[in-house]
Short mmCIF file of C-alpha atoms in Angstrom, two decimals:
data_model
loop_
_atom_site.label_atom_id
_atom_site.label_comp_id
_atom_site.label_asym_id
_atom_site.label_seq_id
_atom_site.Cartn_x
_atom_site.Cartn_y
_atom_site.Cartn_z
CA ASP A 1 42.35 46.69 3.97
CA GLN A 2 40.29 49.41 2.32
CA GLN A 3 37.82 50.72 4.87
CA VAL A 4 36.15 53.18 2.49
CA LYS A 5 35.35 52.00 -1.01
CA GLN A 6 34.17 53.79 -4.11
CA ASN A 7 33.69 50.98 -6.58
CA SER A 8 33.05 53.12 -9.64
CA PRO A 9 36.29 54.73 -10.83
CA SER A 10 34.37 56.88 -13.30
CA LEU A 11 30.86 58.06 -14.17
CA SER A 12 29.49 60.00 -17.15
CA VAL A 13 26.21 61.89 -16.97
CA GLN A 14 24.36 64.21 -19.32
CA GLU A 15 24.02 67.85 -18.28
CA GLY A 16 20.73 68.45 -16.43
CA ARG A 17 20.39 64.83 -15.31
CA ILE A 18 21.03 63.38 -11.85
CA SER A 19 24.50 62.19 -10.85
CA ILE A 20 24.65 59.49 -8.18
CA LEU A 21 28.00 58.69 -6.61
CA ASN A 22 28.25 55.75 -4.24
CA CYS A 23 30.45 54.92 -1.29
CA ASP A 24 30.63 51.85 0.97
CA TYR A 25 32.45 51.49 4.27
CA THR A 26 33.37 48.50 6.39
CA ASN A 27 34.04 49.99 9.83
CA SER A 28 30.85 50.29 11.89
CA MET A 29 32.63 52.76 14.21
CA PHE A 30 32.55 55.46 11.52
CA ASP A 31 29.96 58.07 12.47
CA TYR A 32 30.76 61.15 10.39
CA PHE A 33 30.96 61.22 6.62
CA LEU A 34 31.94 63.86 4.09
CA TRP A 35 32.13 64.33 0.36
CA TYR A 36 34.91 66.31 -1.28
CA LYS A 37 35.32 67.45 -4.88
CA LYS A 38 38.77 67.78 -6.43
CA TYR A 39 39.79 69.59 -9.59
CA PRO A 40 43.24 68.97 -11.14
CA ALA A 41 46.05 70.93 -9.48
CA GLU A 42 43.79 71.96 -6.58
CA GLY A 43 43.20 70.54 -3.13
CA PRO A 44 39.94 68.76 -2.26
CA THR A 45 37.02 71.11 -1.63
CA PHE A 46 34.50 70.23 1.06
CA LEU A 47 30.99 69.72 -0.35
CA ILE A 48 28.66 68.26 2.23
CA SER A 49 28.70 66.14 5.38
CA ILE A 50 26.39 63.88 7.34
CA SER A 51 26.57 62.46 10.84
CA SER A 52 25.29 59.01 11.73
CA ILE A 53 22.29 60.40 13.60
CA LYS A 54 20.81 61.48 10.26
CA ASP A 55 19.97 59.62 7.08
CA LYS A 56 19.82 62.60 4.72
CA ASN A 57 21.40 66.02 4.40
CA GLU A 58 20.73 68.57 1.66
CA ASP A 59 22.63 71.62 0.48
CA GLY A 60 21.37 73.17 -2.73
CA ARG A 61 21.91 70.76 -5.62
CA PHE A 62 23.76 68.28 -3.38
CA THR A 63 22.09 65.65 -1.19
CA VAL A 64 23.85 62.95 0.78
CA PHE A 65 22.01 59.81 1.90
CA LEU A 66 23.28 57.47 4.60
CA ASN A 67 22.15 53.88 5.07
CA LYS A 68 23.83 52.71 8.27
CA SER A 69 22.56 49.16 8.15
CA ALA A 70 24.05 48.71 4.67
CA LYS A 71 27.13 50.81 5.50
CA HIS A 72 26.46 52.78 2.36
CA LEU A 73 26.23 56.42 1.46
CA SER A 74 25.52 58.22 -1.77
CA LEU A 75 25.83 61.73 -3.14
CA HIS A 76 23.13 62.99 -5.48
CA ILE A 77 23.74 66.02 -7.67
CA VAL A 78 20.63 67.48 -9.31
CA PRO A 79 20.75 68.95 -11.87
CA SER A 80 24.28 68.08 -12.97
CA GLN A 81 26.31 70.85 -14.59
CA PRO A 82 29.52 70.70 -16.67
CA GLY A 83 31.35 72.51 -13.83
CA ASP A 84 30.62 69.50 -11.61
CA SER A 85 33.12 67.45 -13.64
CA ALA A 86 35.80 66.51 -11.10
CA VAL A 87 36.99 63.66 -8.89
CA TYR A 88 34.71 63.06 -5.90
CA PHE A 89 36.04 61.56 -2.67
CA CYS A 90 34.03 60.03 0.12
CA ALA A 91 35.63 60.26 3.60
CA ALA A 92 34.73 58.89 7.02
CA SER A 93 35.85 59.36 10.61
CA LYS A 94 35.23 57.95 14.07
CA ARG A 95 34.13 60.46 16.73
CA ASN A 96 36.20 58.99 19.53
CA TYR A 97 39.38 58.99 17.47
CA GLY A 98 39.52 62.64 16.50
CA GLN A 99 39.14 63.95 13.06
CA ASN A 100 41.51 61.85 10.99
CA PHE A 101 39.52 60.99 7.91
CA VAL A 102 39.75 57.78 5.90
CA PHE A 103 39.26 58.52 2.21
CA GLY A 104 37.97 56.37 -0.61
CA PRO A 105 39.90 56.17 -3.89
CA GLY A 106 37.59 58.61 -5.66
CA THR A 107 35.15 58.60 -8.58
CA ARG A 108 35.78 60.74 -11.65
CA LEU A 109 32.53 62.42 -12.73
CA SER A 110 32.19 63.76 -16.26
CA VAL A 111 29.13 65.87 -17.01
CA LEU A 112 28.60 66.06 -20.74
CA PRO A 113 27.02 69.18 -22.30
CA ASP B 1 39.62 85.34 4.29
CA ALA B 2 42.72 83.32 3.39
CA GLY B 3 42.23 79.61 3.07
CA VAL B 4 44.85 76.94 3.72
CA THR B 5 48.16 77.81 2.08
CA GLN B 6 51.01 75.41 1.42
CA SER B 7 54.58 75.93 0.24
CA PRO B 8 56.32 75.11 -1.93
CA THR B 9 53.93 74.00 -4.69
CA HIS B 10 56.48 71.68 -6.31
CA LEU B 11 59.70 70.13 -5.08
CA ILE B 12 62.24 67.75 -6.59
CA LYS B 13 64.59 65.80 -4.33
CA THR B 14 66.86 62.77 -4.61
CA ARG B 15 66.80 59.58 -2.60
CA GLY B 16 68.25 59.92 0.90
CA GLN B 17 67.64 63.66 1.15
CA GLN B 18 65.42 65.39 3.66
CA VAL B 19 62.49 67.72 2.94
CA THR B 20 60.36 70.21 4.87
CA LEU B 21 56.89 71.22 3.72
CA ARG B 22 54.96 74.13 5.21
CA CYS B 23 51.31 74.89 5.86
CA SER B 24 49.34 77.87 7.16
CA PRO B 25 45.84 76.98 8.30
CA LYS B 26 42.63 78.75 7.44
CA SER B 27 42.00 81.77 9.67
CA GLY B 28 40.37 80.69 12.93
CA HIS B 29 41.40 77.04 12.65
CA ASP B 30 43.61 75.48 15.33
CA THR B 31 44.07 71.92 14.07
CA VAL B 32 46.30 70.85 11.18
CA SER B 33 46.34 67.44 9.52
CA TRP B 34 48.70 66.14 6.86
CA TYR B 35 47.81 63.65 4.14
CA GLN B 36 49.75 61.87 1.40
CA GLN B 37 47.99 61.32 -1.92
CA ALA B 38 49.55 58.90 -4.39
CA LEU B 39 48.47 58.98 -8.03
CA GLY B 40 45.02 57.53 -8.54
CA GLN B 41 44.32 57.11 -4.83
CA GLY B 42 42.56 58.99 -2.11
CA PRO B 43 44.48 61.01 0.50
CA GLN B 44 46.04 58.92 3.31
CA PHE B 45 46.25 60.37 6.81
CA ILE B 46 49.79 60.96 8.10
CA PHE B 47 49.24 62.83 11.38
CA GLN B 48 47.35 65.64 13.06
CA TYR B 49 48.55 68.47 15.27
CA TYR B 50 46.56 70.30 17.91
CA GLU B 51 47.91 72.68 20.55
CA GLU B 52 51.43 72.11 19.21
CA GLU B 53 51.28 68.37 19.88
CA GLU B 54 50.78 65.34 17.66
CA ARG B 55 47.26 64.17 18.51
CA GLN B 56 46.73 61.41 15.96
CA ARG B 57 49.07 59.41 13.72
CA GLY B 58 48.38 57.21 10.74
CA ASN B 59 50.38 54.23 9.52
CA PHE B 60 53.53 56.09 8.44
CA PRO B 61 57.12 55.43 9.54
CA ASP B 62 59.09 57.63 11.93
CA ARG B 63 60.85 59.20 8.93
CA PHE B 64 57.73 61.36 8.77
CA SER B 65 57.65 63.95 11.53
CA GLY B 66 55.96 67.26 12.08
CA HIS B 67 55.63 70.34 14.14
CA GLN B 68 52.98 72.92 14.94
CA PHE B 69 53.88 76.46 15.92
CA PRO B 70 52.07 78.79 18.37
CA ASN B 71 50.39 80.57 15.40
CA TYR B 72 48.94 77.15 14.38
CA SER B 73 51.06 76.86 11.23
CA SER B 74 52.72 73.50 10.70
CA GLU B 75 55.63 71.74 9.04
CA LEU B 76 55.94 68.22 7.70
CA ASN B 77 59.46 66.77 7.62
CA VAL B 78 60.46 63.63 5.78
CA ASN B 79 63.94 62.14 6.26
CA ALA B 80 65.85 59.60 4.18
CA LEU B 81 63.57 60.08 1.18
CA LEU B 82 62.58 57.01 -0.83
CA LEU B 83 61.28 56.82 -4.39
CA GLY B 84 57.92 55.76 -2.93
CA ASP B 85 57.60 59.08 -1.11
CA SER B 86 56.81 60.75 -4.43
CA ALA B 87 53.25 62.03 -3.99
CA LEU B 88 51.04 65.05 -3.45
CA TYR B 89 51.21 66.15 0.20
CA LEU B 90 48.06 67.84 1.40
CA CYS B 91 47.56 69.94 4.49
CA ALA B 92 44.09 70.34 5.97
CA SER B 93 42.92 72.58 8.78
CA SER B 94 39.86 72.46 10.99
CA LEU B 95 38.49 73.46 14.35
CA GLY B 96 39.58 71.14 17.16
CA GLU B 97 36.09 69.84 17.79
CA VAL B 98 34.27 66.69 16.80
CA ASN B 99 32.47 66.45 13.49
CA GLN B 100 34.07 69.41 11.79
CA PRO B 101 34.99 69.30 8.09
CA GLN B 102 38.61 69.74 7.14
CA HIS B 103 39.60 72.37 4.59
CA PHE B 104 42.49 71.52 2.29
CA GLY B 105 45.29 73.46 0.69
CA ASP B 106 46.33 72.86 -2.90
CA GLY B 107 49.19 70.61 -1.84
CA THR B 108 52.90 70.23 -2.46
CA ARG B 109 53.88 67.92 -5.32
CA LEU B 110 57.05 66.07 -4.19
CA SER B 111 59.06 64.16 -6.78
CA ILE B 112 61.93 61.90 -5.74
CA LEU B 113 64.56 61.07 -8.36
#
């Protein structure tokens, strides 16, 4: 039973345009969400997080939106750069159960010059 | 400021053997979590250590065990290795508080022959 889903295995975007990566979750107990970026042969790098008391969080070119009623979150990257090409993971956790994160399967983003 | 470090980077074992993987957390972090990442999937939570005790455990058999030392470093032990244990093993550290992002090492690639 996959509690965190990323239904697009891959996404290609032109440099300078917006990249939108989507994530859906099934467990309504999740209240803290993160996005990680992973390059080959490296560990995941933390990008941005959002707690369930918010519906938007921004950090530079990265914005995460949370729609609790739809159990959906998205990561927007504007403008996209070739260095953003990587695998992006969505992760979720439940406050009362510590910080063990449930990860989605990832979306491979390719930003084309 | 050293991030999360893991050793070794690669390891080859045969079925039935035992393995120990090591992790040093990011400076200032007191909580260590271990994840298994199979090819093409997101990381799966194995367990988490805080104050030298296992605080959370995912859906992994007892063959997977761990330890945390007073300096917060940690070991992951796997006994009676199976072919299916071949994966990237990731260590993540964080502060032992709610809603804190986890910071990952580059992982240990374990191959079982």
